[in-house]
Amino acid sequence: MESVLNTIKKFTRDVIAKAEAERQDSVVNEKSKIHLIDILFDNKLSGETLNDQINTFILAGHDTVAQAMGFTLYELSRRSAVQQKLLEEIQSIAGKDPNADITYKDLQEMKYLEAVVKESMRLHVIVPVIERKISHDIQHNGIRYPKDTTFMFNIDGIHKSEKYFANPKEYNPNRFMPENAHLILKNTFVPFSVGPRDCIGKLYAMLEIKFFVAKCIQKFELLPVENHNLKMLGEIVNKSITGTPVIFKERPA
Ligand code: HEM
């Protein structure tokens, strides 16, 4: 455990040292003005406080995004019709060249891509449970809960409830298409939690995942690994201990 912690701390120290060096370099600095780390430096954070802030971002934003990417590709490898529809959307917006750039604006227009990522995150919730400690006594369904009681919210259960999603076990990105938006009740699709302490990186995470998935589909056909079963390990971040393997077949140029 100690050695794992040391590896994480060293990684963070290296990230900070690199950013500090880049700040001294006027050319790189010009390009990277809005780096998060610059904002922290500009707010005079240093030492352990700076390390802790960077650690939070690295830990909260790394495994979560990697798992969401993995589950999305895994689902696509098993659904050729969904994959084909997604490829058509990507090609209609970015062009047919498998190496064409995909811009931020392109990503905003790719509605089916967004629906595919959301449906993958609904079925494979990344953070399955969150907790909240109540700041005052509350009364609910005839029961009084005293101040400081901790509530656990089962996000996985909400995402798979028949009360909120028709055929919840079915993988169906169309439920997240704009024309069906009215069918999704408020606070029932909550992979990033909700409220004042929800995920600070949610927009960035969606951008990363969408970009990565679009680039993969643009360049490769994803094929399933036969006889593979996901075996879920419910930790803070949900993952499959058998992985999410996919076969990549390069598309002809
Ligand atoms: C698929 C990707 C991600 C998922 C599913 C996810 C999920 C979540 C959830 C559910 C929470 C709230 C926990 C709670 O309510 O107790 C949270 C908080 C947080 N997330 Fe994410 N996250 C993702 C990506 C990211 C990224 C990319 C970053 C940063 C670059 C990030 C930074 C944070 C931070 C700093 C918090 C704590 C916010 C606070 O306590 O006020 N997350 N995330």
mmCIF file of N, CA and C in Angstrom, residues 44-169:
data_model
loop_
_atom_site.group_PDB
_atom_site.id
_atom_site.type_symbol
_atom_site.label_atom_id
_atom_site.label_comp_id
_atom_site.label_asym_id
_atom_site.label_seq_id
_atom_site.Cartn_x
_atom_site.Cartn_y
_atom_site.Cartn_z
ATOM 1 N N LYS A 44 -1.748 30.969 -5.642
ATOM 2 C CA LYS A 44 -0.705 30.854 -4.609
ATOM 3 C C LYS A 44 -0.799 29.560 -3.795
ATOM 4 N N LEU A 45 -1.337 28.503 -4.427
ATOM 5 C CA LEU A 45 -1.327 27.214 -3.732
ATOM 6 C C LEU A 45 0.058 26.610 -3.876
ATOM 7 N N SER A 46 0.514 25.972 -2.804
ATOM 8 C CA SER A 46 1.838 25.347 -2.903
ATOM 9 C C SER A 46 1.916 24.179 -1.923
ATOM 10 N N GLY A 47 3.036 23.475 -1.961
ATOM 11 C CA GLY A 47 3.309 22.391 -1.012
ATOM 12 C C GLY A 47 2.221 21.331 -1.014
ATOM 13 N N GLU A 48 1.892 20.853 0.190
ATOM 14 C CA GLU A 48 0.930 19.748 0.337
ATOM 15 C C GLU A 48 -0.442 20.099 -0.232
ATOM 16 N N THR A 49 -0.867 21.375 -0.049
ATOM 17 C CA THR A 49 -2.205 21.769 -0.532
ATOM 18 C C THR A 49 -2.274 21.629 -2.049
ATOM 19 N N LEU A 50 -1.228 22.084 -2.707
ATOM 20 C CA LEU A 50 -1.200 21.974 -4.169
ATOM 21 C C LEU A 50 -1.179 20.491 -4.574
ATOM 22 N N ASN A 51 -0.322 19.709 -3.904
ATOM 23 C CA ASN A 51 -0.249 18.271 -4.189
ATOM 24 C C ASN A 51 -1.620 17.614 -4.030
ATOM 25 N N ASP A 52 -2.327 17.945 -2.937
ATOM 26 C CA ASP A 52 -3.627 17.321 -2.685
ATOM 27 C C ASP A 52 -4.634 17.679 -3.771
ATOM 28 N N GLN A 53 -4.613 18.952 -4.191
ATOM 29 C CA GLN A 53 -5.565 19.381 -5.229
ATOM 30 C C GLN A 53 -5.292 18.637 -6.539
ATOM 31 N N ILE A 54 -4.015 18.556 -6.914
ATOM 32 C CA ILE A 54 -3.667 17.875 -8.168
ATOM 33 C C ILE A 54 -3.998 16.383 -8.061
ATOM 34 N N ASN A 55 -3.696 15.810 -6.887
ATOM 35 C CA ASN A 55 -4.030 14.398 -6.655
ATOM 36 C C ASN A 55 -5.516 14.141 -6.864
ATOM 37 N N THR A 56 -6.354 15.016 -6.312
ATOM 38 C CA THR A 56 -7.808 14.836 -6.435
ATOM 39 C C THR A 56 -8.195 14.790 -7.904
ATOM 40 N N PHE A 57 -7.647 15.710 -8.670
ATOM 41 C CA PHE A 57 -8.001 15.747 -10.093
ATOM 42 C C PHE A 57 -7.499 14.513 -10.824
ATOM 43 N N ILE A 58 -6.273 14.115 -10.509
ATOM 44 C CA ILE A 58 -5.716 12.950 -11.208
ATOM 45 C C ILE A 58 -6.520 11.697 -10.837
ATOM 46 N N LEU A 59 -6.782 11.537 -9.539
ATOM 47 C CA LEU A 59 -7.475 10.308 -9.105
ATOM 48 C C LEU A 59 -8.932 10.308 -9.557
ATOM 49 N N ALA A 60 -9.606 11.471 -9.415
ATOM 50 C CA ALA A 60 -11.034 11.511 -9.774
ATOM 51 C C ALA A 60 -11.235 11.470 -11.277
ATOM 52 N N GLY A 61 -10.229 11.928 -12.033
ATOM 53 C CA GLY A 61 -10.454 12.091 -13.462
ATOM 54 C C GLY A 61 -9.785 11.060 -14.343
ATOM 55 N N HIS A 62 -9.120 10.087 -13.761
ATOM 56 C CA HIS A 62 -8.322 9.178 -14.565
ATOM 57 C C HIS A 62 -9.020 7.835 -14.765
ATOM 58 N N ASP A 63 -9.163 7.092 -13.669
ATOM 59 C CA ASP A 63 -9.766 5.758 -13.747
ATOM 60 C C ASP A 63 -11.221 5.846 -14.220
ATOM 61 N N THR A 64 -11.935 6.875 -13.747
ATOM 62 C CA THR A 64 -13.346 7.056 -14.118
ATOM 63 C C THR A 64 -13.493 7.144 -15.636
ATOM 64 N N VAL A 65 -12.708 8.051 -16.218
ATOM 65 C CA VAL A 65 -12.800 8.267 -17.670
ATOM 66 C C VAL A 65 -12.364 7.005 -18.425
ATOM 67 N N ALA A 66 -11.280 6.371 -17.939
ATOM 68 C CA ALA A 66 -10.783 5.163 -18.611
ATOM 69 C C ALA A 66 -11.866 4.072 -18.614
ATOM 70 N N GLN A 67 -12.555 3.907 -17.490
ATOM 71 C CA GLN A 67 -13.600 2.872 -17.428
ATOM 72 C C GLN A 67 -14.753 3.206 -18.369
ATOM 73 N N ALA A 68 -15.142 4.487 -18.402
ATOM 74 C CA ALA A 68 -16.260 4.878 -19.280
ATOM 75 C C ALA A 68 -15.890 4.629 -20.744
ATOM 76 N N MET A 69 -14.644 4.934 -21.099
ATOM 77 C CA MET A 69 -14.204 4.673 -22.484
ATOM 78 C C MET A 69 -14.244 3.172 -22.759
ATOM 79 N N GLY A 70 -13.726 2.399 -21.806
ATOM 80 C CA GLY A 70 -13.660 0.947 -21.975
ATOM 81 C C GLY A 70 -15.038 0.327 -22.152
ATOM 82 N N PHE A 71 -15.989 0.713 -21.301
ATOM 83 C CA PHE A 71 -17.338 0.134 -21.392
ATOM 84 C C PHE A 71 -18.022 0.552 -22.697
ATOM 85 N N THR A 72 -17.787 1.792 -23.126
ATOM 86 C CA THR A 72 -18.436 2.249 -24.363
ATOM 87 C C THR A 72 -17.920 1.449 -25.564
ATOM 88 N N LEU A 73 -16.600 1.289 -25.651
ATOM 89 C CA LEU A 73 -16.046 0.519 -26.779
ATOM 90 C C LEU A 73 -16.514 -0.937 -26.710
ATOM 91 N N TYR A 74 -16.574 -1.464 -25.493
ATOM 92 C CA TYR A 74 -16.992 -2.856 -25.303
ATOM 93 C C TYR A 74 -18.420 -3.039 -25.845
ATOM 94 N N GLU A 75 -19.320 -2.135 -25.458
ATOM 95 C CA GLU A 75 -20.713 -2.243 -25.935
ATOM 96 C C GLU A 75 -20.762 -2.128 -27.456
ATOM 97 N N LEU A 76 -19.995 -1.183 -28.002
ATOM 98 C CA LEU A 76 -20.024 -0.987 -29.454
ATOM 99 C C LEU A 76 -19.508 -2.220 -30.196
ATOM 100 N N SER A 77 -18.491 -2.889 -29.623
ATOM 101 C CA SER A 77 -17.927 -4.063 -30.299
ATOM 102 C C SER A 77 -18.953 -5.181 -30.420
ATOM 103 N N ARG A 78 -19.968 -5.131 -29.550
ATOM 104 C CA ARG A 78 -20.981 -6.181 -29.536
ATOM 105 C C ARG A 78 -22.261 -5.780 -30.272
ATOM 106 N N ARG A 79 -22.273 -4.588 -30.854
ATOM 107 C CA ARG A 79 -23.507 -4.094 -31.501
ATOM 108 C C ARG A 79 -23.157 -3.444 -32.823
ATOM 109 N N SER A 80 -23.095 -4.275 -33.870
ATOM 110 C CA SER A 80 -22.615 -3.743 -35.154
ATOM 111 C C SER A 80 -23.564 -2.673 -35.706
ATOM 112 N N ALA A 81 -24.885 -2.814 -35.461
ATOM 113 C CA ALA A 81 -25.817 -1.826 -36.027
ATOM 114 C C ALA A 81 -25.616 -0.457 -35.368
ATOM 115 N N VAL A 82 -25.392 -0.468 -34.065
ATOM 116 C CA VAL A 82 -25.160 0.804 -33.339
ATOM 117 C C VAL A 82 -23.851 1.411 -33.837
ATOM 118 N N GLN A 83 -22.846 0.548 -33.991
ATOM 119 C CA GLN A 83 -21.539 1.023 -34.436
ATOM 120 C C GLN A 83 -21.634 1.636 -35.849
ATOM 121 N N GLN A 84 -22.398 0.966 -36.717
ATOM 122 C CA GLN A 84 -22.547 1.460 -38.091
ATOM 123 C C GLN A 84 -23.232 2.832 -38.098
ATOM 124 N N LYS A 85 -24.277 2.953 -37.280
ATOM 125 C CA LYS A 85 -25.011 4.233 -37.225
ATOM 126 C C LYS A 85 -24.080 5.345 -36.714
ATOM 127 N N LEU A 86 -23.253 4.996 -35.746
ATOM 128 C CA LEU A 86 -22.324 5.977 -35.186
ATOM 129 C C LEU A 86 -21.278 6.371 -36.238
ATOM 130 N N LEU A 87 -20.767 5.366 -36.958
ATOM 131 C CA LEU A 87 -19.772 5.654 -38.011
ATOM 132 C C LEU A 87 -20.380 6.612 -39.042
ATOM 133 N N GLU A 88 -21.637 6.344 -39.417
ATOM 134 C CA GLU A 88 -22.287 7.208 -40.416
ATOM 135 C C GLU A 88 -22.397 8.635 -39.898
ATOM 136 N N GLU A 89 -22.725 8.780 -38.622
ATOM 137 C CA GLU A 89 -22.824 10.140 -38.060
ATOM 138 C C GLU A 89 -21.456 10.832 -38.105
ATOM 139 N N ILE A 90 -20.424 10.089 -37.680
ATOM 140 C CA ILE A 90 -19.077 10.684 -37.638
ATOM 141 C C ILE A 90 -18.652 11.093 -39.041
ATOM 142 N N GLN A 91 -18.888 10.213 -40.016
ATOM 143 C CA GLN A 91 -18.459 10.515 -41.394
ATOM 144 C C GLN A 91 -19.269 11.662 -41.990
ATOM 145 N N SER A 92 -20.542 11.757 -41.622
ATOM 146 C CA SER A 92 -21.362 12.833 -42.193
ATOM 147 C C SER A 92 -20.921 14.196 -41.648
ATOM 148 N N ILE A 93 -20.299 14.205 -40.483
ATOM 149 C CA ILE A 93 -19.877 15.482 -39.889
ATOM 150 C C ILE A 93 -18.393 15.766 -40.136
ATOM 151 N N ALA A 94 -17.547 14.742 -39.996
ATOM 152 C CA ALA A 94 -16.089 14.969 -40.108
ATOM 153 C C ALA A 94 -15.530 14.542 -41.462
ATOM 154 N N GLY A 95 -16.339 13.905 -42.289
ATOM 155 C CA GLY A 95 -15.844 13.422 -43.579
ATOM 156 C C GLY A 95 -15.440 11.955 -43.497
ATOM 157 N N LYS A 96 -15.145 11.377 -44.697
ATOM 158 C CA LYS A 96 -14.940 9.915 -44.748
ATOM 159 C C LYS A 96 -13.512 9.482 -44.477
ATOM 160 N N ASP A 97 -12.575 10.430 -44.499
ATOM 161 C CA ASP A 97 -11.164 10.082 -44.266
ATOM 162 C C ASP A 97 -11.011 9.582 -42.814
ATOM 163 N N PRO A 98 -10.508 8.331 -42.639
ATOM 164 C CA PRO A 98 -10.389 7.809 -41.257
ATOM 165 C C PRO A 98 -9.399 8.590 -40.394
ATOM 166 N N ASN A 99 -8.618 9.484 -41.031
ATOM 167 C CA ASN A 99 -7.680 10.304 -40.247
ATOM 168 C C ASN A 99 -8.141 11.748 -40.125
ATOM 169 N N ALA A 100 -9.361 12.048 -40.588
ATOM 170 C CA ALA A 100 -9.831 13.448 -40.552
ATOM 171 C C ALA A 100 -9.869 13.969 -39.114
ATOM 172 N N ASP A 101 -9.570 15.263 -38.972
ATOM 173 C CA ASP A 101 -9.666 15.882 -37.639
ATOM 174 C C ASP A 101 -11.108 15.877 -37.164
ATOM 175 N N ILE A 102 -11.283 15.740 -35.880
ATOM 176 C CA ILE A 102 -12.620 15.906 -35.281
ATOM 177 C C ILE A 102 -12.507 17.083 -34.322
ATOM 178 N N THR A 103 -13.267 18.126 -34.594
ATOM 179 C CA THR A 103 -13.135 19.354 -33.797
ATOM 180 C C THR A 103 -14.133 19.357 -32.633
ATOM 181 N N TYR A 104 -13.929 20.330 -31.763
ATOM 182 C CA TYR A 104 -14.854 20.525 -30.637
ATOM 183 C C TYR A 104 -16.282 20.741 -31.168
ATOM 184 N N LYS A 105 -16.364 21.552 -32.232
ATOM 185 C CA LYS A 105 -17.683 21.853 -32.806
ATOM 186 C C LYS A 105 -18.316 20.571 -33.380
ATOM 187 N N ASP A 106 -17.491 19.758 -34.059
ATOM 188 C CA ASP A 106 -18.005 18.484 -34.598
ATOM 189 C C ASP A 106 -18.618 17.655 -33.468
ATOM 190 N N LEU A 107 -17.891 17.595 -32.353
ATOM 191 C CA LEU A 107 -18.362 16.762 -31.234
ATOM 192 C C LEU A 107 -19.719 17.244 -30.725
ATOM 193 N N GLN A 108 -19.902 18.576 -30.704
ATOM 194 C CA GLN A 108 -21.194 19.112 -30.239
ATOM 195 C C GLN A 108 -22.331 18.673 -31.155
ATOM 196 N N GLU A 109 -22.000 18.496 -32.449
ATOM 197 C CA GLU A 109 -23.053 18.116 -33.415
ATOM 198 C C GLU A 109 -23.347 16.617 -33.403
ATOM 199 N N MET A 110 -22.433 15.829 -32.828
ATOM 200 C CA MET A 110 -22.605 14.365 -32.876
ATOM 201 C C MET A 110 -23.543 13.893 -31.767
ATOM 202 N N LYS A 111 -24.822 13.970 -32.053
ATOM 203 C CA LYS A 111 -25.844 13.665 -31.030
ATOM 204 C C LYS A 111 -25.910 12.162 -30.727
ATOM 205 N N TYR A 112 -25.703 11.368 -31.779
ATOM 206 C CA TYR A 112 -25.775 9.911 -31.543
ATOM 207 C C TYR A 112 -24.574 9.463 -30.717
ATOM 208 N N LEU A 113 -23.428 10.083 -30.978
ATOM 209 C CA LEU A 113 -22.226 9.771 -30.185
ATOM 210 C C LEU A 113 -22.505 10.039 -28.704
ATOM 211 N N GLU A 114 -23.077 11.192 -28.425
ATOM 212 C CA GLU A 114 -23.385 11.537 -27.033
ATOM 213 C C GLU A 114 -24.356 10.514 -26.430
ATOM 214 N N ALA A 115 -25.355 10.112 -27.245
ATOM 215 C CA ALA A 115 -26.350 9.145 -26.766
ATOM 216 C C ALA A 115 -25.695 7.792 -26.462
ATOM 217 N N VAL A 116 -24.752 7.386 -27.319
ATOM 218 C CA VAL A 116 -24.061 6.110 -27.119
ATOM 219 C C VAL A 116 -23.251 6.142 -25.820
ATOM 220 N N VAL A 117 -22.536 7.242 -25.599
ATOM 221 C CA VAL A 117 -21.708 7.340 -24.381
ATOM 222 C C VAL A 117 -22.622 7.345 -23.147
ATOM 223 N N LYS A 118 -23.706 8.108 -23.222
ATOM 224 C CA LYS A 118 -24.612 8.175 -22.063
ATOM 225 C C LYS A 118 -25.233 6.815 -21.764
ATOM 226 N N GLU A 119 -25.668 6.113 -22.815
ATOM 227 C CA GLU A 119 -26.305 4.813 -22.587
ATOM 228 C C GLU A 119 -25.292 3.826 -22.001
ATOM 229 N N SER A 120 -24.034 3.918 -22.434
ATOM 230 C CA SER A 120 -23.001 3.036 -21.872
ATOM 231 C C SER A 120 -22.784 3.365 -20.399
ATOM 232 N N MET A 121 -22.832 4.662 -20.063
ATOM 233 C CA MET A 121 -22.631 5.051 -18.669
ATOM 234 C C MET A 121 -23.876 4.812 -17.810
ATOM 235 N N ARG A 122 -25.018 4.683 -18.456
ATOM 236 C CA ARG A 122 -26.218 4.322 -17.688
ATOM 237 C C ARG A 122 -26.121 2.854 -17.274
ATOM 238 N N LEU A 123 -25.798 1.995 -18.262
ATOM 239 C CA LEU A 123 -25.759 0.560 -17.972
ATOM 240 C C LEU A 123 -24.537 0.171 -17.148
ATOM 241 N N HIS A 124 -23.435 0.876 -17.370
ATOM 242 C CA HIS A 124 -22.203 0.567 -16.624
ATOM 243 C C HIS A 124 -21.844 1.798 -15.806
ATOM 244 N N VAL A 125 -22.562 1.977 -14.728
ATOM 245 C CA VAL A 125 -22.349 3.181 -13.931
ATOM 246 C C VAL A 125 -20.929 3.158 -13.379
ATOM 247 N N ILE A 126 -20.251 4.293 -13.452
ATOM 248 C CA ILE A 126 -18.822 4.308 -13.116
ATOM 249 C C ILE A 126 -18.621 4.485 -11.607
ATOM 250 N N VAL A 127 -19.392 5.410 -11.029
ATOM 251 C CA VAL A 127 -19.354 5.576 -9.565
ATOM 252 C C VAL A 127 -20.703 5.060 -9.065
ATOM 253 N N PRO A 128 -20.756 3.809 -8.557
ATOM 254 C CA PRO A 128 -22.068 3.191 -8.311
ATOM 255 C C PRO A 128 -22.837 3.772 -7.126
ATOM 256 N N VAL A 129 -22.093 4.285 -6.139
ATOM 257 C CA VAL A 129 -22.765 4.741 -4.912
ATOM 258 C C VAL A 129 -22.128 6.058 -4.464
ATOM 259 N N ILE A 130 -22.953 7.012 -4.028
ATOM 260 C CA ILE A 130 -22.389 8.215 -3.399
ATOM 261 C C ILE A 130 -23.033 8.380 -2.015
ATOM 262 N N GLU A 131 -22.416 9.173 -1.187
ATOM 263 C CA GLU A 131 -22.912 9.359 0.187
ATOM 264 C C GLU A 131 -23.104 10.831 0.495
ATOM 265 N N ARG A 132 -24.049 11.121 1.369
ATOM 266 C CA ARG A 132 -24.227 12.479 1.879
ATOM 267 C C ARG A 132 -24.563 12.412 3.365
ATOM 268 N N LYS A 133 -23.910 13.296 4.149
ATOM 269 C CA LYS A 133 -24.239 13.407 5.581
ATOM 270 C C LYS A 133 -25.193 14.584 5.733
ATOM 271 N N ILE A 134 -26.320 14.377 6.407
ATOM 272 C CA ILE A 134 -27.300 15.473 6.469
ATOM 273 C C ILE A 134 -26.911 16.486 7.558
ATOM 274 N N SER A 135 -27.143 17.774 7.245
ATOM 275 C CA SER A 135 -26.681 18.848 8.137
ATOM 276 C C SER A 135 -27.720 19.210 9.196
ATOM 277 N N HIS A 136 -28.951 18.668 9.053
ATOM 278 C CA HIS A 136 -29.990 18.913 10.076
ATOM 279 C C HIS A 136 -30.946 17.713 10.089
ATOM 280 N N ASP A 137 -31.740 17.600 11.148
ATOM 281 C CA ASP A 137 -32.710 16.492 11.230
ATOM 282 C C ASP A 137 -33.681 16.583 10.053
ATOM 283 N N ILE A 138 -34.047 15.420 9.511
ATOM 284 C CA ILE A 138 -35.115 15.465 8.503
ATOM 285 C C ILE A 138 -36.140 14.358 8.778
ATOM 286 N N GLN A 139 -37.347 14.595 8.284
ATOM 287 C CA GLN A 139 -38.460 13.669 8.444
ATOM 288 C C GLN A 139 -38.802 13.146 7.059
ATOM 289 N N HIS A 140 -38.818 11.829 6.882
ATOM 290 C CA HIS A 140 -39.132 11.296 5.553
ATOM 291 C C HIS A 140 -39.922 10.009 5.717
ATOM 292 N N ASN A 141 -41.080 9.932 5.063
ATOM 293 C CA ASN A 141 -41.946 8.745 5.144
ATOM 294 C C ASN A 141 -42.187 8.317 6.589
ATOM 295 N N GLY A 142 -42.410 9.301 7.459
ATOM 296 C CA GLY A 142 -42.745 9.000 8.855
ATOM 297 C C GLY A 142 -41.545 8.628 9.720
ATOM 298 N N ILE A 143 -40.346 8.699 9.169
ATOM 299 C CA ILE A 143 -39.155 8.365 9.970
ATOM 300 C C ILE A 143 -38.322 9.633 10.156
ATOM 301 N N ARG A 144 -37.825 9.812 11.409
ATOM 302 C CA ARG A 144 -36.981 10.986 11.657
ATOM 303 C C ARG A 144 -35.509 10.559 11.572
ATOM 304 N N TYR A 145 -34.773 11.252 10.733
ATOM 305 C CA TYR A 145 -33.337 10.969 10.616
ATOM 306 C C TYR A 145 -32.573 12.114 11.282
ATOM 307 N N PRO A 146 -31.787 11.811 12.333
ATOM 308 C CA PRO A 146 -31.093 12.907 13.015
ATOM 309 C C PRO A 146 -29.924 13.468 12.196
ATOM 310 N N LYS A 147 -29.619 14.709 12.489
ATOM 311 C CA LYS A 147 -28.447 15.398 11.908
ATOM 312 C C LYS A 147 -27.235 14.451 11.927
ATOM 313 N N ASP A 148 -26.408 14.530 10.926
ATOM 314 C CA ASP A 148 -25.182 13.743 10.793
ATOM 315 C C ASP A 148 -25.414 12.298 10.336
ATOM 316 N N THR A 149 -26.683 11.935 10.058
ATOM 317 C CA THR A 149 -26.911 10.603 9.471
ATOM 318 C C THR A 149 -26.320 10.590 8.063
ATOM 319 N N THR A 150 -25.672 9.481 7.709
ATOM 320 C CA THR A 150 -25.127 9.373 6.349
ATOM 321 C C THR A 150 -26.091 8.561 5.483
ATOM 322 N N PHE A 151 -26.438 9.124 4.343
ATOM 323 C CA PHE A 151 -27.287 8.428 3.373
ATOM 324 C C PHE A 151 -26.427 7.930 2.220
ATOM 325 N N MET A 152 -26.727 6.730 1.760
ATOM 326 C CA MET A 152 -26.034 6.236 0.571
ATOM 327 C C MET A 152 -27.026 6.208 -0.587
ATOM 328 N N PHE A 153 -26.614 6.717 -1.721
ATOM 329 C CA PHE A 153 -27.476 6.739 -2.906
ATOM 330 C C PHE A 153 -26.949 5.742 -3.932
ATOM 331 N N ASN A 154 -27.836 4.844 -4.317
ATOM 332 C CA ASN A 154 -27.458 3.768 -5.220
ATOM 333 C C ASN A 154 -27.688 4.207 -6.675
ATOM 334 N N ILE A 155 -26.669 4.820 -7.262
ATOM 335 C CA ILE A 155 -26.821 5.353 -8.629
ATOM 336 C C ILE A 155 -27.079 4.211 -9.614
ATOM 337 N N ASP A 156 -26.394 3.105 -9.384
ATOM 338 C CA ASP A 156 -26.574 1.936 -10.247
ATOM 339 C C ASP A 156 -28.057 1.509 -10.240
ATOM 340 N N GLY A 157 -28.641 1.490 -9.039
ATOM 341 C CA GLY A 157 -30.045 1.082 -8.903
ATOM 342 C C GLY A 157 -30.983 2.056 -9.626
ATOM 343 N N ILE A 158 -30.686 3.342 -9.528
ATOM 344 C CA ILE A 158 -31.528 4.356 -10.196
ATOM 345 C C ILE A 158 -31.459 4.151 -11.713
ATOM 346 N N HIS A 159 -30.246 3.938 -12.216
ATOM 347 C CA HIS A 159 -30.065 3.794 -13.674
ATOM 348 C C HIS A 159 -30.727 2.538 -14.227
ATOM 349 N N LYS A 160 -30.922 1.543 -13.339
ATOM 350 C CA LYS A 160 -31.473 0.279 -13.855
ATOM 351 C C LYS A 160 -32.897 0.048 -13.384
ATOM 352 N N SER A 161 -33.528 1.113 -12.881
ATOM 353 C CA SER A 161 -34.884 0.961 -12.370
ATOM 354 C C SER A 161 -35.917 1.072 -13.496
ATOM 355 N N GLU A 162 -36.872 0.135 -13.469
ATOM 356 C CA GLU A 162 -37.957 0.172 -14.462
ATOM 357 C C GLU A 162 -38.833 1.401 -14.281
ATOM 358 N N LYS A 163 -38.788 1.949 -13.065
ATOM 359 C CA LYS A 163 -39.586 3.142 -12.778
ATOM 360 C C LYS A 163 -39.150 4.302 -13.671
ATOM 361 N N TYR A 164 -37.874 4.341 -14.012
ATOM 362 C CA TYR A 164 -37.333 5.508 -14.735
ATOM 363 C C TYR A 164 -36.954 5.218 -16.176
ATOM 364 N N PHE A 165 -36.607 3.958 -16.472
ATOM 365 C CA PHE A 165 -36.160 3.638 -17.833
ATOM 366 C C PHE A 165 -36.932 2.430 -18.353
ATOM 367 N N ALA A 166 -37.562 2.598 -19.530
ATOM 368 C CA ALA A 166 -38.271 1.464 -20.133
ATOM 369 C C ALA A 166 -37.242 0.406 -20.520
ATOM 370 N N ASN A 167 -37.561 -0.851 -20.285
ATOM 371 C CA ASN A 167 -36.620 -1.952 -20.562
ATOM 372 C C ASN A 167 -35.200 -1.597 -20.113
ATOM 373 N N PRO A 168 -34.999 -1.419 -18.811
ATOM 374 C CA PRO A 168 -33.711 -0.871 -18.349
ATOM 375 C C PRO A 168 -32.504 -1.732 -18.665
ATOM 376 N N LYS A 169 -32.719 -3.047 -18.905
ATOM 377 C CA LYS A 169 -31.548 -3.903 -19.174
ATOM 378 C C LYS A 169 -31.117 -3.820 -20.638
#
